[in-house]
Amino acid sequence: MKIILLGPPGSGKGTIAEKLAKDFKFLNISAGVLLREEVKKGTTIGKEIKKYIDKGELAPYKFVVEMVKLEIHDKKDYILDGFPRSVEQAKIIEDLNIDLVIYMEISEEKVIERFSGRRIDPNTGKSYHLKFIPPPKAIMGRIITRKDDNPKVVKERFRIYHKETAPVVGYYKKKGILKTVDAAPPPKEVYDAVKKIVKDFQAKDFQKKMIKRERAN
Ligand code: AMP
């Protein structure tokens, strides 16, 4: 099963993707994590990418597409978190035949409130929230605020989101594979809603395959 998680910055895509990956044994591919790893390595490409991330702008799509495709390789079950982030990127991955797009809907005000508690573990890249997903005591001393979570950059990330990413919602809606989830409630509630969507999809898919097999016999 191939799933895309769509939503504005801070809608909780990373948290939900991680839980889904664990429960359904899907590979979790986060464009943001891949890009930050490249930045951490200090490569020439990494240095270039850093400029975009620090400003809240989209990194050049060629880097991102290449990194994501390399991760996917020949896998059949995966979640794409934060990718595609523009209609241009969505068109490039037409050939992947995505099954389901989950749109995590949330207001900008709610997200800004959330950002104040968001922290990241620089060693693993994992995201936490001081109130909703408290980091384990052992890593408390090293967690940091993401540089691009400061109000000025967040504002720019939202501007880019409305301009580039919001049209992707309509793009997948037209294809009939988009499901919307209210991402404002606490993580557990949001996850239960997402899990139900995935399970319903799997049940329907199973049914379709059975009917097809019966017809073939
Ligand atoms: P995220 O961790 O998903 O919030 O992404 C952090 C930053 O990485 C974004 O603000 C962009 O600068 C960059 N980024 C993440 N995903 C993409 C993408 N699909 N295309 C271009 N840039 C991206």
Short mmCIF file of C-alpha atoms and ligand atoms in Angstrom, two decimals:
data_model
loop_
_atom_site.label_atom_id
_atom_site.label_comp_id
_atom_site.label_asym_id
_atom_site.label_seq_id
_atom_site.Cartn_x
_atom_site.Cartn_y
_atom_site.Cartn_z
CA MET A 1 0.00 0.00 0.00
CA LYS A 2 1.30 3.42 -0.97
CA ILE A 3 0.16 6.33 1.16
CA ILE A 4 0.84 10.07 1.04
CA LEU A 5 0.40 12.23 4.13
CA LEU A 6 -0.46 15.80 3.18
CA GLY A 7 -0.94 18.79 5.43
CA PRO A 8 0.46 22.14 6.54
CA PRO A 9 3.63 22.40 8.62
CA GLY A 10 2.94 21.23 12.16
CA SER A 11 -0.18 19.24 11.27
CA GLY A 12 1.42 16.13 12.80
CA LYS A 13 2.34 14.26 9.62
CA GLY A 14 5.61 12.97 11.07
CA THR A 15 4.01 11.63 14.24
CA ILE A 16 1.19 9.89 12.37
CA ALA A 17 3.56 8.48 9.72
CA GLU A 18 5.75 6.98 12.42
CA LYS A 19 2.82 5.26 14.16
CA LEU A 20 1.38 3.96 10.88
CA ALA A 21 4.76 2.61 9.81
CA LYS A 22 5.11 0.74 13.09
CA ASP A 23 1.58 -0.72 13.21
CA PHE A 24 1.24 -1.64 9.52
CA LYS A 25 4.92 -2.42 8.82
CA PHE A 26 5.18 0.26 6.13
CA LEU A 27 8.41 1.98 5.23
CA ASN A 28 8.27 5.58 6.47
CA ILE A 29 9.84 8.06 4.08
CA SER A 30 9.96 11.66 5.29
CA ALA A 31 11.29 14.18 2.79
CA GLY A 32 12.15 16.61 5.60
CA VAL A 33 14.13 13.96 7.53
CA LEU A 34 16.03 12.91 4.38
CA LEU A 35 16.89 16.53 3.62
CA ARG A 36 17.99 17.25 7.21
CA GLU A 37 20.19 14.12 7.14
CA GLU A 38 21.89 15.42 4.00
CA VAL A 39 22.42 18.80 5.71
CA LYS A 40 23.91 17.04 8.75
CA LYS A 41 26.40 15.20 6.53
CA GLY A 42 27.69 18.58 5.37
CA THR A 43 27.87 17.54 1.70
CA THR A 44 27.84 20.16 -1.08
CA ILE A 45 24.19 19.29 -1.76
CA GLY A 46 23.52 19.41 2.00
CA LYS A 47 24.91 22.93 2.23
CA GLU A 48 22.73 24.02 -0.67
CA ILE A 49 19.61 22.40 0.85
CA LYS A 50 20.25 24.10 4.21
CA LYS A 51 19.75 27.53 2.65
CA TYR A 52 16.22 26.58 1.59
CA ILE A 53 15.24 24.86 4.84
CA ASP A 54 16.51 27.78 6.95
CA LYS A 55 14.39 30.19 4.93
CA GLY A 56 11.31 27.92 4.98
CA GLU A 57 11.39 27.52 1.22
CA LEU A 58 11.05 24.31 -0.78
CA ALA A 59 14.35 22.65 -1.66
CA PRO A 60 14.94 22.18 -5.43
CA TYR A 61 12.66 19.32 -6.41
CA LYS A 62 15.39 17.41 -8.27
CA PHE A 63 17.26 16.73 -4.99
CA VAL A 64 14.09 15.75 -3.18
CA VAL A 65 12.70 13.49 -5.92
CA GLU A 66 16.04 11.74 -6.26
CA MET A 67 16.35 11.14 -2.50
CA VAL A 68 12.79 9.89 -2.15
CA LYS A 69 13.00 7.59 -5.18
CA LEU A 70 16.27 6.15 -3.88
CA GLU A 71 14.57 5.32 -0.57
CA ILE A 72 11.53 3.77 -2.26
CA HIS A 73 13.71 1.62 -4.52
CA ASP A 74 11.47 -1.40 -5.21
CA LYS A 75 9.35 -1.24 -2.03
CA LYS A 76 5.61 -1.86 -2.30
CA ASP A 77 4.38 -0.57 1.07
CA TYR A 78 5.35 2.89 2.18
CA ILE A 79 4.21 6.24 3.53
CA LEU A 80 5.43 9.46 2.00
CA ASP A 81 5.50 12.25 4.61
CA GLY A 82 5.98 15.76 3.27
CA PHE A 83 6.22 14.62 -0.33
CA PRO A 84 4.95 15.67 -2.83
CA ARG A 85 4.77 19.29 -1.74
CA SER A 86 3.81 20.80 -5.08
CA VAL A 87 1.72 19.78 -8.08
CA GLU A 88 4.96 19.66 -10.04
CA GLN A 89 6.33 17.02 -7.62
CA ALA A 90 2.99 15.15 -7.66
CA LYS A 91 3.13 14.89 -11.45
CA ILE A 92 6.68 13.52 -11.32
CA ILE A 93 5.57 10.58 -9.17
CA GLU A 94 2.46 9.67 -11.21
CA ASP A 95 4.18 6.38 -12.07
CA LEU A 96 4.20 5.28 -8.42
CA ASN A 97 0.41 4.75 -8.55
CA ILE A 98 -0.36 6.02 -5.06
CA ASP A 99 -3.32 4.26 -3.40
CA LEU A 100 -4.38 6.74 -0.76
CA VAL A 101 -3.72 10.37 0.17
CA ILE A 102 -4.56 11.44 3.72
CA TYR A 103 -4.99 15.17 4.11
CA MET A 104 -4.45 16.38 7.68
CA GLU A 105 -6.56 19.52 7.94
CA ILE A 106 -5.77 22.10 10.63
CA SER A 107 -5.93 25.88 11.04
CA GLU A 108 -2.82 28.05 11.02
CA GLU A 109 -3.63 29.42 14.52
CA LYS A 110 -3.73 25.94 16.01
CA VAL A 111 -0.41 25.02 14.38
CA ILE A 112 1.35 28.13 15.63
CA GLU A 113 0.20 27.25 19.14
CA ARG A 114 1.64 23.75 18.64
CA PHE A 115 5.01 24.93 17.35
CA SER A 116 5.93 26.46 20.69
CA GLY A 117 6.14 22.97 22.24
CA ARG A 118 7.78 21.15 19.36
CA ARG A 119 11.28 19.74 19.90
CA ILE A 120 13.60 17.49 17.91
CA ASP A 121 16.25 14.96 18.90
CA PRO A 122 19.32 15.99 16.85
CA ASN A 123 20.74 12.44 17.09
CA THR A 124 17.76 10.57 15.64
CA GLY A 125 15.79 13.32 13.88
CA LYS A 126 12.68 12.22 15.83
CA SER A 127 10.12 14.92 16.70
CA TYR A 128 8.53 15.40 20.13
CA HIS A 129 6.09 17.79 21.76
CA LEU A 130 6.60 18.93 25.36
CA LYS A 131 2.89 18.51 26.10
CA PHE A 132 1.54 15.91 23.66
CA ILE A 133 4.53 13.64 22.93
CA PRO A 134 6.96 14.21 25.81
CA PRO A 135 10.56 13.16 25.06
CA PRO A 136 12.02 10.36 27.25
CA LYS A 137 13.96 11.66 30.28
CA ALA A 138 17.23 10.22 28.92
CA ILE A 139 17.26 12.58 25.93
CA MET A 140 15.84 15.66 27.70
CA GLY A 141 19.31 17.22 27.85
CA ARG A 142 19.87 17.14 24.11
CA ILE A 143 16.51 17.96 22.53
CA ILE A 144 16.41 21.23 20.62
CA THR A 145 13.97 23.50 18.83
CA ARG A 146 14.05 23.13 15.05
CA LYS A 147 15.72 26.19 13.55
CA ASP A 148 12.92 26.53 11.01
CA ASP A 149 10.27 26.52 13.77
CA ASN A 150 10.92 30.18 14.65
CA PRO A 151 7.91 32.48 13.99
CA LYS A 152 9.48 34.28 11.01
CA VAL A 153 10.36 31.05 9.17
CA VAL A 154 7.04 29.44 10.15
CA LYS A 155 5.25 32.35 8.48
CA GLU A 156 7.23 31.76 5.29
CA ARG A 157 6.58 28.00 5.44
CA PHE A 158 2.86 28.74 5.58
CA ARG A 159 3.09 31.16 2.66
CA ILE A 160 4.83 28.45 0.61
CA TYR A 161 2.32 25.88 1.82
CA HIS A 162 -0.66 27.92 0.58
CA LYS A 163 1.04 28.72 -2.71
CA GLU A 164 2.67 25.36 -3.57
CA THR A 165 1.26 22.54 -1.44
CA ALA A 166 -2.43 23.40 -0.94
CA PRO A 167 -3.13 22.84 -4.69
CA VAL A 168 -1.88 19.24 -4.25
CA VAL A 169 -5.00 18.59 -2.13
CA GLY A 170 -7.24 19.43 -5.10
CA TYR A 171 -5.00 17.44 -7.43
CA TYR A 172 -5.57 14.20 -5.49
CA LYS A 173 -9.21 15.01 -4.73
CA LYS A 174 -9.86 15.01 -8.48
CA LYS A 175 -8.25 11.58 -8.70
CA GLY A 176 -10.69 10.34 -6.03
CA ILE A 177 -8.02 9.02 -3.67
CA LEU A 178 -8.06 11.81 -1.05
CA LYS A 179 -9.38 11.35 2.49
CA THR A 180 -9.50 14.26 4.95
CA VAL A 181 -8.82 14.00 8.68
CA ASP A 182 -9.32 16.69 11.32
CA ALA A 183 -5.74 17.11 12.64
CA ALA A 184 -6.63 19.52 15.46
CA PRO A 185 -7.42 16.99 18.25
CA PRO A 186 -4.65 15.34 20.33
CA PRO A 187 -2.39 12.84 18.44
CA LYS A 188 -4.12 9.67 19.67
CA GLU A 189 -7.51 10.82 18.38
CA VAL A 190 -6.06 11.86 15.02
CA TYR A 191 -4.20 8.57 14.72
CA ASP A 192 -7.36 6.53 15.42
CA ALA A 193 -9.12 8.35 12.57
CA VAL A 194 -6.18 7.76 10.21
CA LYS A 195 -5.91 4.10 11.20
CA LYS A 196 -9.60 3.61 10.42
CA ILE A 197 -9.13 5.10 6.94
CA VAL A 198 -6.20 2.75 6.23
CA LYS A 199 -8.04 -0.32 7.56
CA ASP A 200 -11.18 0.53 5.55
CA PHE A 201 -9.04 0.90 2.45
CA GLN A 202 -7.38 -2.46 3.03
CA ALA A 203 -10.73 -4.18 3.61
CA LYS A 204 -12.20 -2.71 0.39
CA ASP A 205 -9.04 -3.59 -1.54
CA PHE A 206 -9.20 -7.17 -0.27
CA GLN A 207 -12.84 -7.40 -1.31
CA LYS A 208 -12.02 -6.06 -4.78
CA LYS A 209 -9.25 -8.63 -5.21
CA MET A 210 -11.54 -11.48 -4.12
CA ILE A 211 -14.25 -10.45 -6.59
CA LYS A 212 -11.64 -10.23 -9.35
CA ARG A 213 -10.34 -13.70 -8.49
CA GLU A 214 -13.84 -15.17 -8.45
CA ARG A 215 -14.59 -13.64 -11.84
CA ALA A 216 -11.36 -15.05 -13.26
CA ASN A 217 -12.22 -18.59 -12.10
P1 AMP B 1 9.31 19.06 7.20
O1 AMP B 1 10.24 18.30 8.06
O2 AMP B 1 8.38 18.17 6.39
O3 AMP B 1 8.55 20.13 7.94
O4 AMP B 1 10.21 19.83 6.10
C1 AMP B 1 11.16 20.79 6.50
C2 AMP B 1 11.69 21.55 5.31
O5 AMP B 1 12.32 20.66 4.38
C3 AMP B 1 10.64 22.30 4.47
O6 AMP B 1 10.29 23.55 5.02
C4 AMP B 1 11.39 22.43 3.14
O7 AMP B 1 12.38 23.43 3.20
C5 AMP B 1 12.10 21.09 3.03
N1 AMP B 1 11.25 20.08 2.37
C6 AMP B 1 10.59 19.04 2.94
N2 AMP B 1 9.90 18.33 2.04
C7 AMP B 1 10.13 18.92 0.84
C8 AMP B 1 9.69 18.66 -0.49
N3 AMP B 1 8.88 17.65 -0.79
N4 AMP B 1 10.15 19.48 -1.48
C9 AMP B 1 10.99 20.50 -1.22
N5 AMP B 1 11.42 20.82 0.01
C10 AMP B 1 11.00 20.04 1.05
#
